[in-house]
Every structure is written in structure tokens, then in C-alpha cells.
Amino acid sequence: MTPPDRTAPRPSADPRRRIALIRLAGAALVLWAVYVGVVVLVPDAADARTASTTPLLAGVGAWIVALGLWTAAALARPGTPAAGALAHRLPWIVFFGAWFIVWQLTTVKSGLLDPPYFVAPEVLIEAFRGDWTLLARCLGSSALLFLTGYAVGSVLGFITGLLMGWSRRADYWLHPLLQTIGPVPAASLLPLAVLILPTTYASAAFIVAFGAWFPMATMTRAGVRAVPRTYIDVARTLGASESFLVRRIAIPAALPDMLTGLFTGLGTSLAALMTAELVGVDQGLAWYINWVKGWADYPRMYVGLAVLIIFCRALMILLFKLRSSLLAWQQDLVRW
């Protein structure tokens, strides 16, 4: 029997998918090239707020070159992860190309949108370049405050939920407390926290921690109580200690519920963080957004909102990565 020829070319990808990829990638490249043409060739409106377009054109030009190289690599090697990633993201790339064209035409090129409140992308870039150091300090302050409160609240929620889920006596005393104060919005406790705690920073960290504590405690309790009784009975028959049962059976079995608690607590803690920075803390992204809004500096306000969105998105991605690493066996069963 003749062995297979290892030098033979691999079978090509599905022709229909290849044609669809070429069409979408071509549309994306054309749209972004049209956007460059709109920025350069279409005159600005008389009353529009303008700024230098050089940084914008440099960034868009680099993006077009990168997209072209990405498309060429995907067409040359259609089975690679890079090709799959491009095919998955191309509809969004096309959408954003069209969005930027409409954005440019309706702001600086025509003044259709009210100029004081809506500005072109190059104005936002100018605002970011002029204020990036303050934005960086505010981002660092928000990140430190959030991570401190979120970590403390999650750990306390884990301990509370574990006690309630494992011990009936602890559940008798703690569960009514959880049901009573847990649903209270964390932001409503800020005046009390300011009254009791020594600094406004500690008060802000407290309400961020409170926002993470309730969902983490609730989901941990539910996960521990849902552990099949047969697992515990078999382990006890084999001589397992109480600490072994908790560490090796209860906690691993409840891990999916705990991560759901972390996911839910992320949103409530971020909401508490924004409230704390708006009311009690004179630093952070929410403080920055409110401060520049008071001066009617809308470009810097939009830049602050963009940084805040990126910050929240990064936290969400990190949480997804944590879930994927801890629950690799569940990736094909449940997806967030």
C-alpha cells in the first residue's frame, strides 16, 4: 500500500466562506478608505468645532494597513485562529466603518448634530491628548478603590455563604440577616458609612464591598447547599474530616455558583463605585466625568466615558478568563 503523500496540498476551505470573507473584508476596507476621504476631502461646517486630523488619519491609516495584512493572512491560511477571528469580527468592523462615516458627516462636516454637545472623533483625540495624565490618575484611583472593595466584599461574601451553606446553626442566624440587609442598595448606605467610618475613602470602599458581598454570599450558600448528599456520605464513610469535606467537596462543587456571584457582584460594585465617586470621593473616573460636565467640556466628558467603558470591559474579560481557567470542564456546557 502506497503511503500518503505528505507534500500534497491541504484541501482548500469552503469556497462559499472564502467568497463571503472576501466580500466582507473588501467592504470593510472600502468603508474605512471612504472615511479617510470624508475626513480629508469634505469641507468642515462653518460653526463646527475642529481639531487637527493628523493623529486621527495616522491611526486610521495604520488600522487599514493592519486590516489588509490580516485579510491577506486569513485568505492565505484559512484554517488558522487568526482567520477565524477575522471572520467573526468582520461584521463589527464593517459596522464601525459605516458608523464613523456617519459620525463625521453629521458633526464636523455638516453641523447636523448640535456642535456644543456632539463633536467629531479628532476633537475627542485632542481632548484625550490634552488630559491623559489626569485621566490616568483618575483611572488608577478608580481601579484601586474598586479592587479593594470588590476583593474584601467577595471574600466576606464567600465566608458568609460558606458558613450558611455548611452549618445549619450559622444559617439560622445569618440567613435572616442576609435577607434583610442584602437587598438594600449599596449606594443608600453611603451616608451611614460616612458617619461611622473615619474617611470618605473607607466609606466608598465599604459600599463597593457591600455591593459584592450580597450576591457572593447568596450564590455561595446556594452552591454549597446544592452539593449532592451522596458525595458527603461516601466521603465520611471513607473517613474524611470536616475540613476535607469543605475543601475538597463542598467548595469545588459550588464553584460555578460562586463565579456567578462574582459576576453579579461586579455590576453592583461598579454601580456603588460610581455613586461613591460622584458623592463622596473627589477623585476617580466618575468624579472626572461629573467635573468636566460641570464646565460644559463635553469632549472631555465623552473621553472619560470611553475610558470608563474600557475599564468595565477589561474587568469583564478578566472575570471571563478566570471562569474559563477554573471551569475548563464546563466550557462546552455553559457559556456566559
Short mmCIF file of C-alpha atoms in Angstrom, two decimals:
data_model
loop_
_atom_site.label_atom_id
_atom_site.label_comp_id
_atom_site.label_asym_id
_atom_site.label_seq_id
_atom_site.Cartn_x
_atom_site.Cartn_y
_atom_site.Cartn_z
CA MET A 1 0.00 0.00 0.00
CA THR A 2 1.41 3.38 -1.01
CA PRO A 3 1.83 5.77 1.93
CA PRO A 4 0.03 9.12 1.65
CA ASP A 5 1.95 11.97 0.08
CA ARG A 6 2.77 14.37 2.94
CA THR A 7 3.75 17.09 0.46
CA ALA A 8 0.30 17.19 -1.14
CA PRO A 9 -1.54 20.49 -0.63
CA ARG A 10 -4.19 20.68 2.05
CA PRO A 11 -7.79 20.79 0.87
CA SER A 12 -9.00 24.37 0.44
CA ALA A 13 -11.56 25.90 2.74
CA ASP A 14 -15.26 26.11 1.85
CA PRO A 15 -15.43 28.31 -1.28
CA ARG A 16 -18.61 29.99 -0.08
CA ARG A 17 -16.99 31.03 3.18
CA ARG A 18 -13.95 32.28 1.31
CA ILE A 19 -16.12 34.40 -1.00
CA ALA A 20 -18.08 35.77 1.96
CA LEU A 21 -14.82 36.64 3.72
CA ILE A 22 -13.51 38.43 0.62
CA ARG A 23 -16.74 40.41 0.26
CA LEU A 24 -16.90 41.46 3.90
CA ALA A 25 -13.21 42.31 4.11
CA GLY A 26 -13.45 44.29 0.86
CA ALA A 27 -16.47 46.17 2.18
CA ALA A 28 -14.63 46.95 5.41
CA LEU A 29 -11.52 48.23 3.61
CA VAL A 30 -13.64 50.34 1.25
CA LEU A 31 -15.64 51.86 4.09
CA TRP A 32 -12.56 52.80 6.08
CA ALA A 33 -10.93 54.24 2.94
CA VAL A 34 -14.11 56.24 2.30
CA TYR A 35 -13.90 57.52 5.85
CA VAL A 36 -10.38 58.82 5.20
CA GLY A 37 -11.70 60.51 2.08
CA VAL A 38 -14.53 62.14 4.04
CA VAL A 39 -12.09 63.47 6.65
CA VAL A 40 -9.67 64.85 4.05
CA LEU A 41 -11.86 65.99 1.17
CA VAL A 42 -15.22 67.09 2.61
CA PRO A 43 -15.03 70.67 3.96
CA ASP A 44 -15.89 71.39 7.58
CA ALA A 45 -19.02 73.27 8.54
CA ALA A 46 -18.54 76.93 9.42
CA ASP A 47 -19.66 76.70 13.06
CA ALA A 48 -18.24 73.25 13.81
CA ARG A 49 -15.60 72.64 16.48
CA THR A 50 -12.49 71.40 14.71
CA ALA A 51 -9.12 69.96 15.63
CA SER A 52 -6.04 68.59 13.91
CA THR A 53 -6.86 65.44 11.93
CA THR A 54 -3.24 64.22 11.75
CA PRO A 55 -3.44 61.80 14.74
CA LEU A 56 -6.80 60.51 13.53
CA LEU A 57 -5.59 59.90 9.99
CA ALA A 58 -2.42 58.23 11.26
CA GLY A 59 -4.42 55.86 13.43
CA VAL A 60 -6.98 55.05 10.73
CA GLY A 61 -4.23 54.56 8.15
CA ALA A 62 -2.40 52.13 10.43
CA TRP A 63 -5.70 50.32 11.02
CA ILE A 64 -6.37 49.97 7.27
CA VAL A 65 -2.88 48.55 6.69
CA ALA A 66 -3.31 46.11 9.62
CA LEU A 67 -6.75 45.05 8.33
CA GLY A 68 -5.34 44.47 4.86
CA LEU A 69 -2.50 42.33 6.19
CA TRP A 70 -4.91 40.44 8.44
CA THR A 71 -7.18 39.72 5.47
CA ALA A 72 -4.28 38.56 3.30
CA ALA A 73 -3.08 36.20 6.05
CA ALA A 74 -6.61 34.84 6.52
CA LEU A 75 -7.00 34.15 2.82
CA ALA A 76 -3.57 32.52 2.58
CA ARG A 77 -4.18 30.27 5.62
CA PRO A 78 -7.94 29.92 6.06
CA GLY A 79 -7.82 27.34 8.85
CA THR A 80 -5.82 29.38 11.36
CA PRO A 81 -7.23 31.02 14.51
CA ALA A 82 -6.42 34.43 13.03
CA ALA A 83 -8.64 33.69 10.04
CA GLY A 84 -11.47 32.55 12.31
CA ALA A 85 -11.11 35.67 14.45
CA LEU A 86 -11.26 37.91 11.38
CA ALA A 87 -14.36 36.17 10.03
CA HIS A 88 -16.05 36.53 13.42
CA ARG A 89 -15.25 40.24 13.77
CA LEU A 90 -15.71 41.44 10.19
CA PRO A 91 -19.41 42.38 10.57
CA TRP A 92 -18.48 44.63 13.50
CA ILE A 93 -15.56 46.11 11.54
CA VAL A 94 -17.93 46.93 8.67
CA PHE A 95 -20.46 48.40 11.11
CA PHE A 96 -17.89 50.66 12.75
CA GLY A 97 -16.58 51.83 9.38
CA ALA A 98 -20.10 52.96 8.42
CA TRP A 99 -20.62 54.41 11.91
CA PHE A 100 -17.50 56.59 11.70
CA ILE A 101 -18.55 57.91 8.28
CA VAL A 102 -21.98 58.90 9.61
CA TRP A 103 -20.40 60.34 12.76
CA GLN A 104 -18.00 62.52 10.74
CA LEU A 105 -20.67 63.72 8.31
CA THR A 106 -23.24 64.61 10.96
CA THR A 107 -20.85 66.53 13.24
CA VAL A 108 -17.91 68.49 11.89
CA LYS A 109 -18.82 68.21 8.19
CA SER A 110 -22.43 69.38 8.34
CA GLY A 111 -23.20 70.54 11.87
CA LEU A 112 -26.37 68.47 11.76
CA LEU A 113 -25.87 67.42 15.37
CA ASP A 114 -25.72 70.28 17.84
CA PRO A 115 -21.98 71.29 17.92
CA PRO A 116 -21.68 72.06 21.66
CA TYR A 117 -22.84 68.58 22.59
CA PHE A 118 -21.62 66.39 19.71
CA VAL A 119 -18.11 66.59 18.27
CA ALA A 120 -16.01 64.73 15.71
CA PRO A 121 -13.52 61.97 16.57
CA GLU A 122 -10.49 64.23 16.09
CA VAL A 123 -11.81 66.56 18.80
CA LEU A 124 -12.05 63.64 21.22
CA ILE A 125 -8.49 62.61 20.38
CA GLU A 126 -7.33 66.17 21.05
CA ALA A 127 -9.19 66.17 24.38
CA PHE A 128 -7.57 62.87 25.38
CA ARG A 129 -4.07 64.03 24.43
CA GLY A 130 -4.50 67.18 26.48
CA ASP A 131 -5.81 65.48 29.60
CA TRP A 132 -4.38 61.97 29.57
CA THR A 133 -2.29 62.39 32.73
CA LEU A 134 -5.30 63.39 34.84
CA LEU A 135 -7.32 60.61 33.23
CA ALA A 136 -4.60 58.10 34.09
CA ARG A 137 -4.60 59.22 37.73
CA CYS A 138 -8.39 59.02 37.89
CA LEU A 139 -8.34 55.57 36.30
CA GLY A 140 -5.76 54.39 38.83
CA SER A 141 -7.81 55.78 41.70
CA SER A 142 -11.00 54.09 40.48
CA ALA A 143 -9.20 50.79 39.89
CA LEU A 144 -7.62 50.80 43.35
CA LEU A 145 -10.87 51.69 45.12
CA PHE A 146 -12.86 49.13 43.16
CA LEU A 147 -10.38 46.27 43.54
CA THR A 148 -10.05 46.93 47.28
CA GLY A 149 -13.79 46.97 47.92
CA TYR A 150 -14.60 44.18 45.47
CA ALA A 151 -11.93 41.86 46.90
CA VAL A 152 -12.96 42.48 50.52
CA GLY A 153 -16.65 42.09 49.73
CA SER A 154 -16.13 38.92 47.70
CA VAL A 155 -14.01 37.29 50.41
CA LEU A 156 -16.51 38.19 53.14
CA GLY A 157 -19.36 37.01 50.93
CA PHE A 158 -17.59 33.72 50.33
CA ILE A 159 -17.03 33.19 54.07
CA THR A 160 -20.61 34.15 54.94
CA GLY A 161 -22.10 31.95 52.23
CA LEU A 162 -19.88 29.02 53.13
CA LEU A 163 -20.90 29.23 56.78
CA MET A 164 -24.59 29.40 55.90
CA GLY A 165 -24.37 26.62 53.36
CA TRP A 166 -22.43 24.22 55.55
CA SER A 167 -23.72 24.91 59.06
CA ARG A 168 -27.43 24.87 59.88
CA ARG A 169 -26.78 26.83 63.06
CA ALA A 170 -24.92 29.56 61.18
CA ASP A 171 -27.63 29.57 58.53
CA TYR A 172 -30.30 30.05 61.25
CA TRP A 173 -28.64 33.27 62.46
CA LEU A 174 -27.08 34.67 59.27
CA HIS A 175 -29.66 33.95 56.59
CA PRO A 176 -32.36 36.27 58.02
CA LEU A 177 -29.70 38.99 58.25
CA LEU A 178 -28.73 38.39 54.63
CA GLN A 179 -32.37 38.52 53.53
CA THR A 180 -32.94 41.76 55.46
CA ILE A 181 -29.97 43.96 54.62
CA GLY A 182 -28.67 42.25 51.48
CA PRO A 183 -31.25 43.68 49.03
CA VAL A 184 -30.68 47.24 50.31
CA PRO A 185 -28.98 49.28 47.53
CA ALA A 186 -25.34 49.77 48.44
CA ALA A 187 -25.41 53.45 47.49
CA SER A 188 -28.13 54.17 50.08
CA LEU A 189 -25.70 53.16 52.83
CA LEU A 190 -23.16 55.84 51.90
CA PRO A 191 -24.46 58.47 54.41
CA LEU A 192 -24.30 55.91 57.21
CA ALA A 193 -20.82 54.81 56.15
CA VAL A 194 -19.58 58.40 56.10
CA LEU A 195 -20.98 58.89 59.60
CA ILE A 196 -19.39 55.76 61.05
CA LEU A 197 -16.10 55.32 59.18
CA PRO A 198 -13.15 57.71 59.61
CA THR A 199 -12.57 58.73 55.97
CA THR A 200 -14.61 59.14 52.80
CA TYR A 201 -12.29 56.67 51.06
CA ALA A 202 -13.10 53.99 53.64
CA SER A 203 -16.81 54.79 53.24
CA ALA A 204 -16.56 54.39 49.47
CA ALA A 205 -14.68 51.11 49.83
CA PHE A 206 -17.37 49.91 52.23
CA ILE A 207 -20.28 50.40 49.84
CA VAL A 208 -18.30 48.83 46.98
CA ALA A 209 -17.62 45.83 49.25
CA PHE A 210 -21.27 45.70 50.27
CA GLY A 211 -22.27 45.56 46.60
CA ALA A 212 -20.09 42.47 46.10
CA TRP A 213 -20.90 40.82 49.44
CA PHE A 214 -24.61 40.12 48.96
CA PRO A 215 -24.56 38.26 45.60
CA MET A 216 -21.40 36.37 46.56
CA ALA A 217 -22.88 35.22 49.89
CA THR A 218 -26.20 34.26 48.31
CA MET A 219 -24.69 32.23 45.46
CA THR A 220 -22.07 30.56 47.68
CA ARG A 221 -24.76 29.46 50.12
CA ALA A 222 -26.89 28.11 47.26
CA GLY A 223 -23.94 26.27 45.72
CA VAL A 224 -22.84 24.63 48.98
CA ARG A 225 -26.38 23.56 49.89
CA ALA A 226 -26.83 22.07 46.42
CA VAL A 227 -23.91 19.64 46.82
CA PRO A 228 -25.35 16.10 46.47
CA ARG A 229 -25.63 14.46 49.86
CA THR A 230 -24.26 11.19 48.49
CA TYR A 231 -20.86 12.84 47.88
CA ILE A 232 -20.59 13.83 51.52
CA ASP A 233 -21.90 10.50 52.85
CA VAL A 234 -19.43 8.48 50.77
CA ALA A 235 -16.52 10.70 51.84
CA ARG A 236 -17.49 10.41 55.51
CA THR A 237 -17.75 6.63 55.17
CA LEU A 238 -14.17 6.63 53.90
CA GLY A 239 -13.06 8.63 56.95
CA ALA A 240 -12.92 12.18 55.56
CA SER A 241 -12.73 15.00 58.09
CA GLU A 242 -14.98 18.04 58.14
CA SER A 243 -12.24 20.28 56.75
CA PHE A 244 -11.62 17.78 53.94
CA LEU A 245 -15.33 17.75 53.09
CA VAL A 246 -15.41 21.52 52.89
CA ARG A 247 -12.14 21.98 50.98
CA ARG A 248 -12.33 19.05 48.57
CA ILE A 249 -16.07 18.53 48.05
CA ALA A 250 -18.24 21.50 49.03
CA ILE A 251 -16.13 24.33 47.61
CA PRO A 252 -15.24 22.66 44.25
CA ALA A 253 -18.85 21.58 43.73
CA ALA A 254 -20.12 25.10 44.49
CA LEU A 255 -17.51 26.85 42.34
CA PRO A 256 -19.85 27.56 39.36
CA ASP A 257 -22.32 29.28 41.68
CA MET A 258 -19.53 31.25 43.34
CA LEU A 259 -18.34 32.56 39.99
CA THR A 260 -21.90 33.57 39.18
CA GLY A 261 -21.87 35.51 42.44
CA LEU A 262 -18.64 37.22 41.40
CA PHE A 263 -20.18 38.08 38.03
CA THR A 264 -23.33 39.55 39.63
CA GLY A 265 -21.33 41.42 42.27
CA LEU A 266 -19.20 43.03 39.56
CA GLY A 267 -22.11 45.11 38.29
CA THR A 268 -23.43 46.11 41.70
CA SER A 269 -19.95 47.04 42.92
CA LEU A 270 -19.28 49.17 39.84
CA ALA A 271 -22.59 50.99 40.37
CA ALA A 272 -21.63 51.61 44.01
CA LEU A 273 -18.19 52.84 42.89
CA MET A 274 -19.73 55.41 40.55
CA THR A 275 -22.07 56.66 43.27
CA ALA A 276 -19.25 56.93 45.78
CA GLU A 277 -17.08 58.92 43.40
CA LEU A 278 -19.92 61.24 42.46
CA VAL A 279 -20.95 61.95 46.05
CA GLY A 280 -18.15 61.33 48.50
CA VAL A 281 -14.76 60.92 46.78
CA ASP A 282 -13.00 63.77 44.97
CA GLN A 283 -11.13 61.56 42.54
CA GLY A 284 -11.80 58.75 40.09
CA LEU A 285 -13.42 58.40 36.68
CA ALA A 286 -16.98 59.23 37.78
CA TRP A 287 -15.68 62.31 39.60
CA TYR A 288 -13.78 63.34 36.45
CA ILE A 289 -16.84 62.91 34.21
CA ASN A 290 -19.02 64.95 36.56
CA TRP A 291 -16.32 67.61 36.96
CA VAL A 292 -15.80 68.26 33.25
CA LYS A 293 -19.57 68.15 32.67
CA GLY A 294 -19.90 70.99 35.18
CA TRP A 295 -17.60 73.05 32.95
CA ALA A 296 -19.63 72.05 29.85
CA ASP A 297 -16.49 70.43 28.42
CA TYR A 298 -18.35 67.72 26.55
CA PRO A 299 -15.39 66.31 24.56
CA ARG A 300 -13.54 65.52 27.79
CA MET A 301 -16.76 64.11 29.25
CA TYR A 302 -17.04 61.70 26.31
CA VAL A 303 -13.40 60.75 26.68
CA GLY A 304 -13.95 59.98 30.37
CA LEU A 305 -16.97 57.84 29.50
CA ALA A 306 -14.92 55.96 26.90
CA VAL A 307 -12.17 55.23 29.44
CA LEU A 308 -14.80 54.08 31.94
CA ILE A 309 -16.36 51.73 29.36
CA ILE A 310 -12.95 50.25 28.52
CA PHE A 311 -12.23 49.79 32.24
CA CYS A 312 -15.53 47.95 32.82
CA ARG A 313 -15.00 45.83 29.70
CA ALA A 314 -11.50 44.87 30.87
CA LEU A 315 -12.87 43.75 34.24
CA MET A 316 -15.49 41.64 32.49
CA ILE A 317 -12.88 40.00 30.26
CA LEU A 318 -10.68 39.20 33.27
CA LEU A 319 -13.63 37.60 35.03
CA PHE A 320 -14.42 35.50 31.95
CA LYS A 321 -10.79 34.39 31.77
CA LEU A 322 -10.91 33.39 35.43
CA ARG A 323 -14.07 31.38 34.87
CA SER A 324 -12.61 29.65 31.81
CA SER A 325 -9.45 28.67 33.69
CA LEU A 326 -11.27 27.39 36.79
CA LEU A 327 -14.14 25.69 34.95
CA ALA A 328 -12.46 24.39 31.82
CA TRP A 329 -14.57 21.23 32.01
CA GLN A 330 -17.75 23.34 31.73
CA GLN A 331 -16.89 25.47 28.72
CA ASP A 332 -18.87 23.33 26.27
CA LEU A 333 -21.88 23.17 28.62
CA VAL A 334 -22.40 26.74 29.83
CA ARG A 335 -21.18 30.00 28.30
CA TRP A 336 -21.52 33.49 29.74
#
